[in-house]
Structure formats: structure tokens, C-alpha cells
Coordinates of C-alpha atoms and ligand atoms in Angstrom, one line a residue:
V1 CA 34.8 -11.8 24.0
N2 CA 35.1 -8.7 25.5
S3 CA 37.4 -7.2 23.3
D4 CA 37.9 -3.6 24.7
L5 CA 39.4 -3.1 28.3
I6 CA 37.8 0.0 29.7
L7 CA 40.7 2.4 30.2
S8 CA 40.3 5.6 32.7
V9 CA 42.3 7.0 35.0
N10 CA 43.8 4.9 38.2
F11 CA 43.4 2.1 35.8
V12 CA 46.2 -0.3 36.9
L13 CA 48.4 -2.3 33.8
V14 CA 50.7 -4.9 35.3
N15 CA 53.7 -6.2 33.4
R16 CA 55.6 -10.0 33.6
S17 CA 58.1 -8.6 36.1
Q18 CA 55.0 -7.3 38.4
Q19 CA 55.5 -3.8 37.6
R20 CA 52.6 -1.6 37.8
Y21 CA 51.5 0.9 35.5
I22 CA 49.2 3.6 36.8
V23 CA 46.8 5.5 34.2
K24 CA 46.8 9.0 34.3
D25 CA 45.5 10.1 30.9
I26 CA 44.2 9.0 27.8
L27 CA 46.3 10.3 24.9
G28 CA 44.8 8.8 21.6
Q29 CA 42.4 6.6 20.1
G30 CA 42.5 4.5 17.2
T31 CA 40.6 1.3 15.8
F32 CA 43.7 -0.7 17.3
G33 CA 42.8 0.5 20.8
Q34 CA 44.2 3.2 22.9
V35 CA 47.2 4.9 24.1
V36 CA 47.2 6.1 27.6
K37 CA 49.8 7.9 29.9
C38 CA 50.8 6.2 32.6
Q39 CA 52.8 6.6 36.3
V40 CA 55.6 4.2 36.7
S41 CA 54.4 2.9 40.3
E42 CA 56.6 4.2 42.9
T43 CA 58.6 6.5 40.3
D44 CA 58.1 9.7 39.0
S45 CA 58.1 8.5 35.7
H46 CA 55.5 8.5 32.9
V47 CA 55.3 6.9 30.1
A48 CA 53.1 6.3 26.9
V49 CA 51.1 2.9 26.8
K50 CA 49.7 1.5 23.4
V51 CA 46.7 -1.0 24.5
I52 CA 45.9 -3.3 21.4
K53 CA 42.3 -4.7 21.4
N54 CA 42.2 -8.2 21.9
Q55 CA 41.5 -9.4 18.7
D56 CA 44.2 -11.3 16.4
A57 CA 44.8 -9.2 13.3
Y58 CA 45.3 -6.1 15.8
T59 CA 47.4 -8.3 17.7
Q60 CA 49.6 -9.4 14.8
Q61 CA 49.9 -6.2 13.3
A62 CA 51.1 -4.6 16.8
L63 CA 53.7 -7.7 16.9
V64 CA 55.0 -6.3 13.9
E65 CA 55.3 -3.1 15.4
V66 CA 57.0 -4.6 18.4
H67 CA 59.5 -6.6 16.1
I68 CA 60.3 -3.6 13.9
L69 CA 61.0 -1.1 16.6
G70 CA 62.6 -3.5 18.6
L71 CA 65.3 -4.1 15.7
L72 CA 65.5 -0.2 14.8
N73 CA 66.4 0.6 18.7
S74 CA 68.7 -1.9 19.4
K75 CA 70.8 -2.8 16.4
F76 CA 70.5 0.4 14.1
D77 CA 70.1 2.9 16.9
P78 CA 71.3 1.9 20.1
D79 CA 72.5 5.2 21.4
D80 CA 69.2 7.0 20.6
N81 CA 70.7 9.6 18.3
N82 CA 68.5 8.9 15.3
H83 CA 64.9 10.5 16.4
I84 CA 63.0 7.1 16.3
V85 CA 60.9 6.9 19.5
R86 CA 62.0 4.3 22.1
M87 CA 60.2 1.2 23.1
L88 CA 60.5 0.4 26.5
D89 CA 58.7 -2.8 27.4
Y90 CA 55.6 -5.0 26.1
F91 CA 53.5 -7.4 27.5
V92 CA 49.9 -9.3 27.5
Y93 CA 47.6 -7.8 30.7
Q94 CA 44.2 -9.5 30.4
H95 CA 44.7 -10.9 26.8
H96 CA 45.5 -7.4 25.4
L97 CA 49.1 -6.7 24.0
C98 CA 50.5 -3.4 25.6
I99 CA 53.5 -1.5 24.4
T100 CA 55.1 1.2 26.3
F101 CA 57.2 3.6 24.8
E102 CA 58.8 6.9 25.8
M103 CA 56.1 9.6 27.0
L104 CA 56.6 12.3 24.0
G105 CA 54.7 15.3 23.7
S106 CA 52.1 16.9 20.8
N107 CA 52.5 15.9 17.5
L108 CA 53.4 18.3 14.2
Y109 CA 50.1 18.5 13.1
E110 CA 48.9 19.7 16.6
L111 CA 51.6 22.2 16.5
I112 CA 50.6 23.5 12.9
R113 CA 47.2 23.7 14.0
M114 CA 48.4 25.6 17.5
N115 CA 49.8 28.0 14.8
S116 CA 46.3 28.5 13.2
F117 CA 47.6 26.4 10.0
K118 CA 49.5 29.4 8.9
G119 CA 53.0 27.1 8.5
L120 CA 56.0 27.1 10.9
P121 CA 59.6 29.4 10.4
L122 CA 61.9 27.9 8.1
S123 CA 64.7 27.8 10.4
I124 CA 62.5 25.3 12.7
I125 CA 61.3 23.5 9.3
Q126 CA 65.3 23.0 8.5
L127 CA 65.8 21.8 12.0
F128 CA 63.1 19.2 11.7
S129 CA 64.0 18.4 8.2
K130 CA 67.7 17.7 9.1
Q131 CA 66.0 15.1 12.4
I132 CA 63.4 13.4 10.3
L133 CA 66.2 12.4 7.7
R134 CA 68.4 11.0 10.5
A135 CA 65.7 8.4 11.1
L136 CA 65.1 7.5 7.4
V137 CA 68.8 7.0 6.9
V138 CA 68.7 4.5 9.8
M139 CA 65.4 2.9 8.5
K140 CA 66.8 2.7 4.8
E141 CA 70.3 1.3 6.1
A142 CA 67.6 -1.4 8.3
G143 CA 65.5 -1.7 5.0
I144 CA 62.3 -0.9 6.6
I145 CA 59.7 1.3 5.4
H146 CA 57.4 3.1 8.0
C147 CA 54.6 3.5 5.2
D148 CA 52.6 6.0 7.4
L149 CA 54.8 8.8 7.7
K150 CA 52.6 11.9 8.5
P151 CA 52.6 15.2 10.6
E152 CA 50.3 13.1 13.1
N153 CA 53.2 10.4 13.8
I154 CA 55.8 12.8 14.5
L155 CA 55.9 13.8 17.9
I156 CA 57.7 16.9 20.0
S157 CA 59.8 15.4 22.7
T158 CA 58.8 16.8 26.4
S159 CA 62.3 16.3 27.4
L160 CA 65.0 19.2 27.8
N161 CA 65.5 20.1 24.2
P162 CA 61.8 21.3 23.3
A163 CA 62.9 21.5 19.3
E164 CA 63.6 17.6 19.3
I165 CA 61.3 15.5 17.4
K166 CA 60.7 11.8 17.2
I167 CA 59.1 9.4 14.8
I168 CA 56.0 7.2 16.0
D169 CA 53.7 4.7 14.9
F170 CA 55.6 1.6 13.1
G171 CA 52.3 -0.3 13.3
S172 CA 52.2 -0.1 9.3
A173 CA 55.7 -0.5 8.9
C174 CA 56.9 -3.3 6.9
F175 CA 60.5 -4.8 5.7
E176 CA 62.0 -3.5 1.7
H177 CA 62.1 -7.1 0.9
R178 CA 58.5 -8.0 2.4
T179 CA 55.7 -5.6 1.0
V180 CA 52.7 -7.6 1.0
Y181 CA 49.9 -5.1 1.5
S182 CA 49.0 -2.2 -1.8
Y183 CA 46.7 0.2 0.1
I184 CA 49.2 1.7 2.3
Q185 CA 49.9 4.9 3.4
S186 CA 47.4 8.1 4.7
R187 CA 46.3 9.7 1.4
Y188 CA 47.5 13.3 1.4
Y189 CA 51.0 11.4 2.0
R190 CA 50.3 8.6 -0.5
S191 CA 53.1 8.2 -3.1
P192 CA 52.6 8.0 -7.1
E193 CA 54.1 4.4 -6.8
V194 CA 51.4 3.5 -4.2
L195 CA 48.6 5.3 -5.3
L196 CA 49.3 3.3 -8.7
G197 CA 50.1 0.1 -8.3
Y198 CA 53.7 -0.1 -9.0
P199 CA 56.2 -2.1 -6.8
Y200 CA 57.2 0.3 -3.7
T201 CA 60.6 0.8 -1.6
T202 CA 61.7 3.4 1.2
A203 CA 61.6 5.8 -1.5
I204 CA 57.7 5.9 -0.5
D205 CA 58.7 7.5 3.0
M206 CA 60.8 10.4 1.2
W207 CA 57.6 11.3 -0.9
S208 CA 55.4 11.7 2.1
F209 CA 58.5 13.3 3.7
G210 CA 58.5 15.9 1.4
C211 CA 54.7 16.3 1.6
I212 CA 55.1 16.9 5.2
V213 CA 58.2 19.6 4.8
A214 CA 55.6 21.6 2.3
E215 CA 52.8 21.4 4.8
L216 CA 55.0 22.5 7.7
F217 CA 55.8 25.4 5.4
L218 CA 52.3 26.1 4.1
G219 CA 50.1 25.2 7.3
L220 CA 47.9 23.2 5.0
P221 CA 48.5 19.9 3.1
L222 CA 50.5 20.2 -0.3
F223 CA 48.1 17.2 -1.9
P224 CA 44.7 17.3 0.2
G225 CA 43.3 14.8 -2.5
A226 CA 39.6 13.9 -1.9
S227 CA 40.1 10.4 -3.5
E228 CA 43.0 9.2 -5.4
F229 CA 41.8 10.6 -8.4
D230 CA 41.8 14.3 -7.3
L231 CA 45.1 13.1 -5.6
L232 CA 46.8 12.6 -8.6
K233 CA 45.6 15.2 -10.4
R234 CA 46.7 17.5 -7.8
M235 CA 50.1 16.0 -8.1
T236 CA 50.2 16.3 -11.9
A237 CA 49.0 20.1 -11.4
T238 CA 51.2 21.0 -8.9
L239 CA 54.6 19.4 -10.4
G240 CA 53.7 20.2 -14.1
L241 CA 54.0 16.6 -15.2
Q242 CA 52.8 13.1 -15.2
P243 CA 54.3 10.1 -13.9
P244 CA 56.7 8.9 -16.1
D245 CA 55.7 6.3 -19.3
H246 CA 57.7 3.7 -17.9
I247 CA 55.9 3.5 -14.8
L248 CA 52.6 3.8 -16.3
N249 CA 53.7 1.1 -19.0
V250 CA 53.4 -1.4 -15.9
A251 CA 51.4 0.2 -13.1
R252 CA 48.4 -2.1 -12.1
N253 CA 46.6 1.0 -11.8
T254 CA 47.4 3.0 -14.7
N255 CA 43.8 2.1 -16.7
K256 CA 41.7 3.7 -13.6
F257 CA 43.3 6.9 -14.3
F258 CA 44.6 7.3 -17.9
K259 CA 43.6 6.7 -21.5
R260 CA 45.7 5.5 -24.2
I261 CA 45.9 8.3 -26.7
G262 CA 49.3 6.6 -29.0
H263 CA 51.1 3.5 -29.0
I264 CA 53.7 2.9 -26.6
E265 CA 56.7 3.9 -27.9
D266 CA 60.4 4.5 -26.5
T267 CA 59.8 7.9 -25.7
G268 CA 62.8 7.7 -22.6
D269 CA 62.0 10.1 -20.1
A270 CA 61.0 12.9 -22.4
G271 CA 57.1 11.5 -22.1
A272 CA 57.3 12.5 -18.5
S273 CA 55.9 16.0 -19.2
I274 CA 51.7 16.9 -19.7
G275 CA 51.2 16.4 -23.3
C276 CA 54.5 15.8 -24.6
K277 CA 54.3 12.6 -26.4
S278 CA 53.3 10.2 -23.8
P279 CA 50.9 7.7 -25.1
Y280 CA 49.0 8.1 -21.7
Q281 CA 47.0 11.0 -20.7
I282 CA 45.0 11.5 -17.2
L283 CA 41.2 11.0 -17.5
T284 CA 38.6 13.8 -16.9
E285 CA 36.5 13.8 -14.2
E286 CA 33.5 12.9 -16.6
E287 CA 35.8 10.0 -18.2
Y288 CA 36.7 9.1 -14.9
E289 CA 33.0 8.7 -14.0
A290 CA 32.3 7.0 -17.4
R291 CA 34.9 4.5 -16.9
E292 CA 34.2 3.9 -12.9
R293 CA 31.0 4.4 -12.8
K294 CA 31.2 6.7 -9.8
K295 CA 31.8 10.3 -9.8
P296 CA 35.4 11.0 -8.5
V297 CA 35.2 12.9 -5.3
M298 CA 37.2 16.3 -5.9
G299 CA 38.4 18.7 -3.2
K300 CA 38.5 22.6 -2.9
Q301 CA 41.4 24.5 -4.2
Y302 CA 43.2 25.6 -1.0
F303 CA 46.1 27.8 -2.8
N304 CA 45.7 30.9 -5.1
F305 CA 48.5 29.3 -7.1
V306 CA 49.1 25.9 -8.8
T307 CA 52.7 25.4 -9.1
L308 CA 54.9 24.2 -6.6
E309 CA 57.3 27.0 -7.4
D310 CA 54.3 29.4 -7.4
I311 CA 52.6 28.3 -4.2
V312 CA 55.8 28.8 -2.2
K313 CA 57.1 31.9 -3.6
N314 CA 54.0 33.7 -3.3
Y315 CA 52.9 32.2 0.1
P316 CA 52.6 35.3 2.5
H317 CA 55.3 36.5 4.6
R318 CA 54.7 36.6 8.4
K319 CA 53.8 40.6 9.2
N320 CA 56.3 42.7 10.7
L321 CA 59.3 41.1 9.1
P322 CA 62.3 43.6 8.4
D323 CA 63.3 44.1 4.7
E324 CA 66.6 42.5 5.2
E325 CA 64.7 39.1 6.7
I326 CA 62.6 38.7 3.9
A327 CA 65.3 39.1 1.5
K328 CA 66.8 36.1 3.6
E329 CA 63.4 34.6 3.5
N330 CA 63.0 34.6 0.0
S331 CA 66.2 32.8 -0.8
T332 CA 65.7 30.1 1.8
R333 CA 62.3 29.7 -0.2
L334 CA 64.3 28.9 -3.2
A335 CA 66.2 26.3 -1.6
L336 CA 63.4 24.9 0.1
I337 CA 61.3 24.6 -3.7
D338 CA 64.4 23.3 -5.0
F339 CA 64.6 20.7 -1.7
L340 CA 60.9 19.5 -2.3
K341 CA 61.5 19.2 -6.0
G342 CA 63.7 16.3 -5.3
L343 CA 61.3 14.5 -3.0
V344 CA 58.0 15.0 -4.7
E345 CA 59.6 13.4 -7.7
F346 CA 57.4 11.0 -9.6
D347 CA 60.1 8.4 -10.5
P348 CA 61.2 6.7 -7.3
V349 CA 64.5 5.9 -8.7
K350 CA 65.5 9.4 -9.3
R351 CA 63.8 10.7 -5.7
W352 CA 66.4 11.7 -3.9
S353 CA 67.4 9.3 -0.8
P354 CA 67.6 10.3 3.1
L355 CA 71.6 10.5 2.5
Q356 CA 71.2 12.9 -0.7
A357 CA 68.6 14.7 0.8
V358 CA 70.5 15.8 4.0
R359 CA 73.2 17.2 2.5
H360 CA 70.9 19.7 0.3
P361 CA 71.6 23.6 1.2
F362 CA 68.4 23.8 2.6
V363 CA 69.4 21.2 5.0
T364 CA 73.1 22.3 5.8
G365 CA 72.2 25.9 5.8
E366 CA 74.9 26.4 3.2
P367 CA 73.7 29.4 0.6
F368 CA 72.0 28.3 -1.8
T369 CA 73.0 29.3 -5.1
S370 CA 72.3 26.6 -8.1
P371 CA 70.2 23.6 -8.3
Y372 CA 71.2 20.7 -6.2
R373 CA 73.0 17.9 -8.1
P374 CA 73.1 14.8 -5.3
L375 CA 76.2 12.8 -5.7
L376 CA 75.1 9.4 -7.0
E377 CA 74.5 6.7 -4.3
T378 CA 77.2 3.8 -4.4
P379 CA 75.1 0.7 -3.5
R380 CA 76.3 -0.3 0.1
I381 CA 78.1 -3.8 -0.4
P382 CA 78.0 -5.7 2.9
V383 CA 82.1 -5.7 4.3
S384 CA 81.9 -9.4 4.1
Q385 CA 80.9 -9.7 0.4
T386 CA 83.3 -7.3 -0.5
V387 CA 86.2 -8.9 -2.7
M388 CA 89.9 -7.7 -2.8
V389 CA 91.3 -7.1 -5.6
D390 CA 95.0 -6.5 -6.7
Y391 CA 96.2 -3.7 -8.5
K392 CA 98.9 -4.0 -10.8
P393 CA 100.1 -0.1 -11.3
G394 CA 101.5 0.2 -15.0
G395 CA 99.7 -2.7 -16.4
G396 CA 96.6 -1.0 -16.0
R397 CA 94.9 -4.2 -15.4
L398 CA 93.0 -5.7 -12.5
V399 CA 94.1 -9.3 -11.9
Ligands
ADP1 P1 47.3 4.6 15.3 O1 48.0 3.4 15.1 O2 46.5 4.8 16.0 O3 48.0 6.1 14.6 P2 50.0 5.7 17.3 O4 51.0 5.1 17.5 O5 50.3 6.7 16.0 O6 49.0 4.8 17.0 O7 49.3 6.3 18.3 C1 48.1 7.1 18.7 C2 48.3 8.5 19.2 O8 48.7 8.7 20.3 C3 49.0 9.4 18.6 O9 49.0 10.2 17.5 C4 49.6 10.2 19.7 O10 48.7 11.3 20.0 C5 49.5 9.4 20.8 N1 50.9 9.0 21.3 C6 51.4 7.9 20.8 N2 52.8 7.4 21.1 C7 52.9 8.5 22.2 C8 54.2 8.8 23.0 N3 55.0 7.9 22.8 N4 54.0 9.6 23.8 C9 52.9 10.8 23.6 N5 51.8 10.5 22.9 C10 51.9 9.3 22.1
MG2 MG1 49.4 7.2 14.1

């Protein structure tokens, strides 16, 4: 079986209505297949076409992408207001599933690289955060988890508005009530619940989002874990905490990374601090090696500081920044630290939801004065299930 189409410039793909797409450029290559830039024949418009390998597993996964993105586009974002890539068409050509998308520009990793890995101005990060959060609000509403949020999967628009970004690559996405895979998310952006083997929700995308925001500022990944053990070590060091006991008590992989130093007691939330009453202690590298019978791969230190607060506060200022700008920048950095703390929060229940995060002063631009306390999120009750109850004034009782 020939499972690869040889795609080169001027190759022509034809859809169900005999519309022709002429390959102009190769945009990306992966295990799934290729992404090419095509001119829509007889028009001036260009589209990006993802050509999937002629193999069942890849085709099945790509059909999930078609289904989820189709649903998001049509039902949850019909007017294209929420920074999610538009899917334009899909068809089978010579046994290959092809998906066409609106043509977008560079991804955020490329943008960081073009900026010599020095980080982007905070004003741009605020703008991007607002847009990504809009997409995450809509995805949560739809009960959809992206599962692979990272700078490479956020693209800058080529349209008139150069500061617009869109989320792409729903090839790993799933419905919240149908989480099947345990090995998901790219490592640097992997949430503690996925790492530990604990039931996951749309909150895993919020963790990844926090990592992305930090990386846009630092120019380098916040948690560049060279292995899962290294990743967990970095998280606990940078946050000055370990995952809460109530998660470690039930997570499938706790024993891979932690040893027991006491009995499980009901320590409530207090057990979350390192060395503070928790019956769990993270292994040393030597203990890990003895237990797993392999050396953990540990990466090098990227920053001169360990805690999130110190890393952000001490990050070098851009050259030639006037004094009054430095003062303003420093106060925005405080807002950024507070913002990140709500996102890279170990407990998925406490971690801010997209709607909570979007009201943070870092995003709204309001002055930041004290730690943000989001409103509790009221569970959404579908309209059809809303029960109307008569309230009898005076009696003070619901009847
Ligand atoms: P993968 O599953 O391989 O990550 P993606 O959907 O992320 O597949 O596409 C791979 C790459 O192709 C992207 O990182 C990006 O560089 C490019 N690409 C994908 N979609 C588009 C698009 N709509 N416009 C421009 N480039 C795109
Ligand atoms: Mg991708």
C-alpha cells in the first residue's frame, strides 16, 4: 500500500465538487502527514491543506479533528469571533483524507525564535492572552479539551489585523466526558493531573495556557522537563509546593515519583507545601533510579532563579527602557506573577477557569493592587432544566 502522496509544488488536489487546489508551498510535516499551502484554482485565495497519511489510525484521528473543529466552528463560534481556526472543507483524494483550513501565518514558537528567545513585550502578551482565553471559554462551553496547547499550535493571522492569533491543531482534542488517552499533551505543557495519572478536565488546557504565557514573557519554556520526573521536580521547585495529598492519594502514578514518609491522614490542604505534614515526599534522583531501574533524564537549569516570583521579577529589562516605563513594567510584572499563579495551580479544581482568568487585571489592564480573588463559578444549568420556584414574600420559605 502506498501510504504517502508525494506532494510538491504544482501538485493538484481535487475535492468532491471538482474544485482544484494547487500546491504552492510545504508548510509543515509530521507523523500524521503534511500541511501544504494551496491556491484555490481560478481564484486569488490560498488555503492550508492537511493531507493525512493513508493509514487507518491517522485517518481516524483526523476524523475526530474534523468532527470537533466542525462543531466548534458552526455551533459555538458561528461568527468567527473566538480565535479558533476555520475549517473550510474536507475530502478524500486518492485515499488520503484532506482537510482545508484558512491560511494563517507563523506560529508563536517561530515568533519567539525571531525575537532571539528574549521574550515579547507585556502589552503583546496581554493581547494574546485575551484572545487565547476567548477560545478557551468557547471550548469549555462545548466541553472540548484541546490536549495539545503549545506555542507551535497558535498561529498569527495573515489578515489585515497582524496582532490576531488563532488556535489550530485539534488533532488530539477530545470531549470532556470521553477522555480515553492517558498519554497526552506535549511534555513542557503537560499538566500535573496528566503526569500523575489523575482524571482530567478542560482545566489541563488552562495549565498549558499558563506555561505558554510564561514562555511568551521569558522566551524560554517555564518547565522544560527533559523527562516526566524532571518536569515534576521543576514544577515543585518553581511553585514551592508539591501536588496536594488528596490528588496523590488516588493518582495512578504517585508511586513512580513519591515515597511514603508517614501515614495518610486528613491534612486537608495543608499537606500541599513541601515538607509540611504530607505523607508523600518526592524521590531524589538516586531513589528514582533505584525504583524505576533507569536514570532519570534531567535537563539543565535555564534561569538563575528558582521560584516563579524570582524568575519573573529578576528577568532582565529590555535595553534603553526609560525609568517611568520600568516602573510601569515592574507593576505589570506583579500582575503577571499573580495571573500565572492562578493558572499553574496544582489543584485542577482551584485552577482558574477561562472565565475567571479573563477578568484578571493582567488581562483587563486594570491596575493591579492586590491578589486576584475570582468570583466562584456557578455551574451552568441548561435552560431546559432550570426549575422556576415561587418565592413567597414574608413567609421566607420556598414552596
Ligand atoms: P500536527 O498534528 O503535525 O501538529 P498541525 O495542525 O499542528 O499538525 O500542523 C502542522 C504545522 O503546519 C503547524 O505547526 C503549522 O506550521 C502548519 N499549519 C497548520 N495549519 C496551518 C494553517 N491554517 N495555516 C498555516 N500553517 C498551518
Ligand atoms: Mg501541531
